[in-house]
Coordinates of C-alpha atoms in Angstrom, one line a residue:
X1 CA 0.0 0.0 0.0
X2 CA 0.8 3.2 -0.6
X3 CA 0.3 6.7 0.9
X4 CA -0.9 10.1 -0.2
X5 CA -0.4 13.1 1.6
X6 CA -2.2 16.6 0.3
X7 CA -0.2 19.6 1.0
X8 CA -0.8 21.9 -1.2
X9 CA -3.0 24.6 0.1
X10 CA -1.9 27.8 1.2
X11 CA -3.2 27.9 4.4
X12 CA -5.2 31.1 4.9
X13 CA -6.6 31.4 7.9
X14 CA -3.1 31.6 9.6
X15 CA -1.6 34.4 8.0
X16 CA 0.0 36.1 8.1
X17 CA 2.4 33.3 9.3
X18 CA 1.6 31.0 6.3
X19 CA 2.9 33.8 3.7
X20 CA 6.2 33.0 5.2
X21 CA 6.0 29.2 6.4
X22 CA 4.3 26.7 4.0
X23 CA 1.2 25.5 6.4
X24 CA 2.3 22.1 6.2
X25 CA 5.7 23.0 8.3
X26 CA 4.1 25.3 10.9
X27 CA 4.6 23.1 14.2
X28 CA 2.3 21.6 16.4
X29 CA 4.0 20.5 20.1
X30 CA 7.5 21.3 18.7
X31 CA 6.8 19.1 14.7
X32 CA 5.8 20.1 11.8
X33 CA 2.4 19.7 11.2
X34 CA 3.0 17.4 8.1
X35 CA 5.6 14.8 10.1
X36 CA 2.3 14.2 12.5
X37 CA 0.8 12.7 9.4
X38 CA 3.5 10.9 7.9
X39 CA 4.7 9.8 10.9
X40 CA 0.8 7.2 11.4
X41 CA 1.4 6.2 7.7
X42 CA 4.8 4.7 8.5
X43 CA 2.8 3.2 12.0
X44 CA 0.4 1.5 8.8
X45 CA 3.0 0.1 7.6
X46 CA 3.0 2.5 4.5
X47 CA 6.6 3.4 3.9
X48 CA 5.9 5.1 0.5
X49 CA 4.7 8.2 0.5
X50 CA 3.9 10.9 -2.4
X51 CA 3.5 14.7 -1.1
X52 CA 1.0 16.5 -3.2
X53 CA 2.4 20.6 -2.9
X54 CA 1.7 23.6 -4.4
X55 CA 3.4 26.5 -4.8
X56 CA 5.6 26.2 -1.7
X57 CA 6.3 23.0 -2.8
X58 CA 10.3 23.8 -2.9
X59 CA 10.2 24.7 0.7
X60 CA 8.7 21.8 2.1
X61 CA 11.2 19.5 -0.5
X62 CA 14.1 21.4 1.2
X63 CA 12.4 20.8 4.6
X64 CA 11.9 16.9 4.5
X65 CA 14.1 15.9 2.2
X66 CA 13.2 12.5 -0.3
X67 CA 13.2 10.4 3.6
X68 CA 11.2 11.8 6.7
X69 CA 10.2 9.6 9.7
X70 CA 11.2 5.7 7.5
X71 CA 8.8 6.9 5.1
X72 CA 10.1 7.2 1.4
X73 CA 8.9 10.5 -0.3
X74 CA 8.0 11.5 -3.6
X75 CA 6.6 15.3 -4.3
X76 CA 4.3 16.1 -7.1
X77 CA 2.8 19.7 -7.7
X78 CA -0.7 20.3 -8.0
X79 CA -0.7 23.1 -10.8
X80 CA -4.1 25.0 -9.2
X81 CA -6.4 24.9 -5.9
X82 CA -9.7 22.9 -7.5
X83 CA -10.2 20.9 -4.9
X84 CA -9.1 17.0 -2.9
X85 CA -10.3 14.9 -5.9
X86 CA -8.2 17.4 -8.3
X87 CA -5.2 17.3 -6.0
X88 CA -5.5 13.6 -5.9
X89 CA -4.6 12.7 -9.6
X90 CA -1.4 14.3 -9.8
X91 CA -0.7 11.6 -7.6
X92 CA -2.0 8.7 -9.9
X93 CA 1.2 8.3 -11.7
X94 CA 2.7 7.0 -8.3
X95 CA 0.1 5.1 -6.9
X96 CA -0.4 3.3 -10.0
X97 CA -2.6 0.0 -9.6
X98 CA -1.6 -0.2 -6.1
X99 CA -4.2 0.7 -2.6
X100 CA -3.1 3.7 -1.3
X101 CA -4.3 5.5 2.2
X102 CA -5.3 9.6 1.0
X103 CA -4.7 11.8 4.6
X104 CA -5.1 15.3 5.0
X105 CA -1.9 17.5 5.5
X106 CA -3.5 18.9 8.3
X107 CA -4.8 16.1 10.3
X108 CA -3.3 15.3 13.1
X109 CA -4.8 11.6 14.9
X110 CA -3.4 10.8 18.7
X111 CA -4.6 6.6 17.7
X112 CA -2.7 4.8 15.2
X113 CA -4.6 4.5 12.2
X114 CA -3.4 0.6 11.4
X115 CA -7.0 -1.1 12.6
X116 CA -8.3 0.8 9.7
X117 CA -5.4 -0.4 7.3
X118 CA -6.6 -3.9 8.9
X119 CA -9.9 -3.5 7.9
X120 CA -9.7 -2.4 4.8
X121 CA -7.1 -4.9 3.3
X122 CA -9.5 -7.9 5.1
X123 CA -12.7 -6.4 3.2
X124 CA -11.8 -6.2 0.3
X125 CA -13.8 -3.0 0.1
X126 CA -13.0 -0.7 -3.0
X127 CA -12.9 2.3 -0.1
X128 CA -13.3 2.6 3.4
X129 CA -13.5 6.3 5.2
X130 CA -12.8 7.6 8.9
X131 CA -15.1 8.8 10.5
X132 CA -16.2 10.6 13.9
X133 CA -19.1 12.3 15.4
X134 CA -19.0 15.7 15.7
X135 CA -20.8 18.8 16.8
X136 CA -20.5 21.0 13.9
X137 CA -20.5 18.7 11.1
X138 CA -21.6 21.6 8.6
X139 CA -17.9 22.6 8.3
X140 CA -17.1 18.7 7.1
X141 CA -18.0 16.0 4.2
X142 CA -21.1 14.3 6.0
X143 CA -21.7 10.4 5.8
X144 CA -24.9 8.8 5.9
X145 CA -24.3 5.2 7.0
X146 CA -26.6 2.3 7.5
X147 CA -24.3 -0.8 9.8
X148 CA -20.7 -0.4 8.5
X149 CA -21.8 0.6 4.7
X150 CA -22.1 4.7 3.7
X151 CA -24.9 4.9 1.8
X152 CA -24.8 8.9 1.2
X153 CA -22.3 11.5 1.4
X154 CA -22.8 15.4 1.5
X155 CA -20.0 17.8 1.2
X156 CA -20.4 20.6 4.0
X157 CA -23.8 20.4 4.2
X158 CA -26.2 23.8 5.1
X159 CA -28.7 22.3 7.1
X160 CA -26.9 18.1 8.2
X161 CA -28.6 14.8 9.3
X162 CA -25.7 13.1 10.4
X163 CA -23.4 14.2 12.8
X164 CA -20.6 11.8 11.2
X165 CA -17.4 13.5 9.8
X166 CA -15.1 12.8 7.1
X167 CA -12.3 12.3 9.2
X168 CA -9.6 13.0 6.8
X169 CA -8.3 9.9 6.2
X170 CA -9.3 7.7 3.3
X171 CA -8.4 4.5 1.7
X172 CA -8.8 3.1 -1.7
X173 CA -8.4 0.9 -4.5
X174 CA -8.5 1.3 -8.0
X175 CA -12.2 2.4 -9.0
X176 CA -11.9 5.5 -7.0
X177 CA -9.6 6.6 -10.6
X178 CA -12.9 6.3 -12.7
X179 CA -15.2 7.8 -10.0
X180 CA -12.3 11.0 -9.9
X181 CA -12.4 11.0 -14.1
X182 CA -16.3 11.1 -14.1
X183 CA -16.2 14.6 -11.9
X184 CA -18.0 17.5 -12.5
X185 CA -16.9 20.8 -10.8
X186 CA -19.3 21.3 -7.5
X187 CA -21.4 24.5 -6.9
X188 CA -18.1 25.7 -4.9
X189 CA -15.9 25.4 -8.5
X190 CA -14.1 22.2 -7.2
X191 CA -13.6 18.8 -7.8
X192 CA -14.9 16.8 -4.3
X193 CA -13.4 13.6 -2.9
X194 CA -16.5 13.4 -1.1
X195 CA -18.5 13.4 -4.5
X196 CA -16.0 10.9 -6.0
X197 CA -16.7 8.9 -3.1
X198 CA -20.5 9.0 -3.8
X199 CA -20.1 7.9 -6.7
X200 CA -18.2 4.9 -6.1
X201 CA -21.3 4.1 -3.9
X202 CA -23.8 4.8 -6.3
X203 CA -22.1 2.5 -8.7
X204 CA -23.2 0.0 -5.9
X205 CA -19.3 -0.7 -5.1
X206 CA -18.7 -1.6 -1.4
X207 CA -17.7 1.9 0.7
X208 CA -17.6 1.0 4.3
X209 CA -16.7 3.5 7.2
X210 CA -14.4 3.0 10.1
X211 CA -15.8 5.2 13.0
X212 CA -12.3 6.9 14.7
X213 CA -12.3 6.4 18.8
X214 CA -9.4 8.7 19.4
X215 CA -8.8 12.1 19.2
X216 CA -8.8 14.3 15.6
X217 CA -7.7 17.5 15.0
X218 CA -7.9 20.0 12.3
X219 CA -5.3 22.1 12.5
X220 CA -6.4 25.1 10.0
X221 CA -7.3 27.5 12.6
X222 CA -5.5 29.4 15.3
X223 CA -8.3 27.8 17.8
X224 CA -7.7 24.5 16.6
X225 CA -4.1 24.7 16.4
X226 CA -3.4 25.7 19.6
X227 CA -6.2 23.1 20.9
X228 CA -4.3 20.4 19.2
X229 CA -0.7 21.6 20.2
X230 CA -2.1 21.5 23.8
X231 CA -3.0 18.2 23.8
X232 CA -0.3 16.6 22.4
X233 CA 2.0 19.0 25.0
X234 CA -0.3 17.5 27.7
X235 CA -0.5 21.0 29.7
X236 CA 3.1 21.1 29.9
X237 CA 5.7 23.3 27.1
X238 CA 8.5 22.5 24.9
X239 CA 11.2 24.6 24.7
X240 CA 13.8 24.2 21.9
X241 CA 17.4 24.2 21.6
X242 CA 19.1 27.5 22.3
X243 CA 16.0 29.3 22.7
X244 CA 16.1 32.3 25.8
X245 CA 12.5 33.2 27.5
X246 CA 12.9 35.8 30.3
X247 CA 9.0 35.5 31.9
X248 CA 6.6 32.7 33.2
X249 CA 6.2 30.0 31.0
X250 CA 2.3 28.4 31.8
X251 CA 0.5 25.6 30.2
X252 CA 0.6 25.0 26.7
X253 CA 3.5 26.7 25.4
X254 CA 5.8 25.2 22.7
X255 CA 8.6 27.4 21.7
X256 CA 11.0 26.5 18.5
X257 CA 14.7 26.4 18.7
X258 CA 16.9 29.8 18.5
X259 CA 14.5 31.5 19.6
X260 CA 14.2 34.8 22.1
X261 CA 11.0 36.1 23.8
X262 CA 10.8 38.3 26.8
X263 CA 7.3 38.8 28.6
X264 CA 5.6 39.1 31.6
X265 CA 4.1 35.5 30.9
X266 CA 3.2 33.0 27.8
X267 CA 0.8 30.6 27.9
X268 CA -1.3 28.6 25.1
X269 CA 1.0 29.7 22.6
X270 CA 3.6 28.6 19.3
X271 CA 6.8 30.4 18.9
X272 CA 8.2 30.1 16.0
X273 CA 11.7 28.7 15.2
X274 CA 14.2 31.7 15.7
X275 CA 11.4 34.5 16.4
X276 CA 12.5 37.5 18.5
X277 CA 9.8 38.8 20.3
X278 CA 9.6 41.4 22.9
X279 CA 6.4 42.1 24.6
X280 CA 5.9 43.8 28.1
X281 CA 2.5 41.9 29.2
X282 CA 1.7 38.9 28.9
X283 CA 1.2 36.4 25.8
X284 CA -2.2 34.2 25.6
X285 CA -3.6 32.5 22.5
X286 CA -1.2 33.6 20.1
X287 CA 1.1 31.9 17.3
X288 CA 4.1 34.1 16.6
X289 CA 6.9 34.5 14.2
X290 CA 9.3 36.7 12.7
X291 CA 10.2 39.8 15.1
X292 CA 7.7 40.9 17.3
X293 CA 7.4 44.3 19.6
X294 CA 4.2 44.5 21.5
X295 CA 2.6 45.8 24.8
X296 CA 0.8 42.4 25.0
X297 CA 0.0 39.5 22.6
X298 CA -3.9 38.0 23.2
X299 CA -5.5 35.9 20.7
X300 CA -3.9 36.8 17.1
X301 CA -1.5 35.6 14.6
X302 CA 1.6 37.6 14.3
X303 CA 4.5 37.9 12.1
X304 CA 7.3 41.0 12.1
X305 CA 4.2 43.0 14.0
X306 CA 1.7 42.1 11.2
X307 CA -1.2 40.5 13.0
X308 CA -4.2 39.0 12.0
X309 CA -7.0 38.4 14.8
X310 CA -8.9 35.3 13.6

């Protein structure tokens, strides 16, 4: 089996960090959000990996390298944003004939994701999807299941039956090539993994669901970000080589190596790797790069004093 990370979108709602660190490298508990990823596709068992990037696709190259975490890695460049199924055949070329395991470059799981592998290579199944209840499941692909099989799938519906997420983390075999080749643009202009997905299942093929027990974090927003860095940091912080931090460090606080940040306090926060930041209050809620000069730091993104308040 192989394994297909997407990678290639810019990232928005954290700028203005992401105009200067590709999304996919912005660290979550001290690692790059992308290592979190490939790190449960080498637990699978899936040591070859193809990166799909866009256009700071050289900087996460120079970042991992072809190896990262025992996983091989190949890069291909997804030439426009039009959406998961559009990203996913510039990766069809590597996968080939072979299964492969599609995750989200900004999902980040605390349970290993092998059961799933298990499951699907026992079925036989030409796809099987995570997925997990959740409370706002208008911001996700929807599934509609009946015992294991998904019967219906709704791509961020307005008004949802189902609380059941698209978890981010899909695997297939070959007729999900046909399903992506039959796609027509949806009403938001882009090509759907969810509505290749339906189609595999209303060409009666066998899509099955694996509901996710552990923990599953998007990592797109500053909110969720920080919520997932939190977690994984356990309350405590991470503080990286050479780095100097004149002030109280609380709960929550991961700060990158070389870096230099005097406050009164931090706490539920990311420093950057080799940020300088000089604030007189106290930091809370933030993510922070670049050099920063501030009277205090609540809530925001900030790079070289540009902030953005999500």
């Amino acid at each position: 089996m192989k394994g297909v990370i997407l990678a290639a979108g810019k990232g928005t709602r954290l700028y203005p960090v992401t105009r200067h660190i590709p999304k996919p490298l912005v660290p979550v508990a001290g690692k790059a959000t992308i290592l979190h990823g490939i790190e449960r596709l080498v637990e699978a068992g899936i040591l070859d990996v193809c990166v799909v990037v866009g256009e700071s696709g050289d900087a996460i190259r120079d970042a991992l390298g072809d190896e990262a975490c025992g996983a091989r890695l190949t890069y291909v460049t997804q030439t426009e944003p039009r959406g998961l199924a559009h990203a996913v055949r510039f990766a069809r070329d590597f996968v080939a004939a072979d299964p492969f395991c599609l995750y989200l470059g900004d999902a980040v799981y605390d349970c290993s994701l092998a059961p799933y592998r298990a499951r699907f290579d026992e079925s036989g199944c030409a796809n099987l999807n995570l997925v997990k209840p959740v409370p706002d499941p208008e911001r996700f692909g929807v599934a509609h299941v009946e015992g294991e099989r998904i019967t219906r799938l709704v791509e961020k519906p307005s008004q949802p039956d189902s609380n059941l997420a698209m978890a981010g983390v899909y695997f297939f075999r070959e007729p999900i090539w046909d399903a992506i080749d039959a796609l027509q643009p949806s009403a938001r202009g882009e090509y759907e993994i969810t509505d290749a997905i339906q189609l595999l299942v209303e060409r009666g093929e066998d899509v099955i669901a694996g509901v996710y027990e552990g923990n599953w974090f998007d990592t797109g927003t500053l909110s969720s970000l920080l919520t997932c860095s939190g977690f994984l940091l356990s309350g405590g912080m991470r503080v990286g080589a050479r780095s100097q931090v004149t002030g109280a460090i609380g709960r929550n606080v991961a700060i990158g190596a070389d870096a230099m940040v005097r406050c009164a306090a931090i706490e539920n926060s990311i420093v950057l790797e080799g940020a300088r930041v000089d604030c007189e209050g106290v930091i809370r809620g933030c993510l922070i790069g670049g050099s920063v000069k501030a009277t205090a730091l609540t809530d925001v993104i900030v790079w070289n004093d540009e902030s953005v308040t999500p």
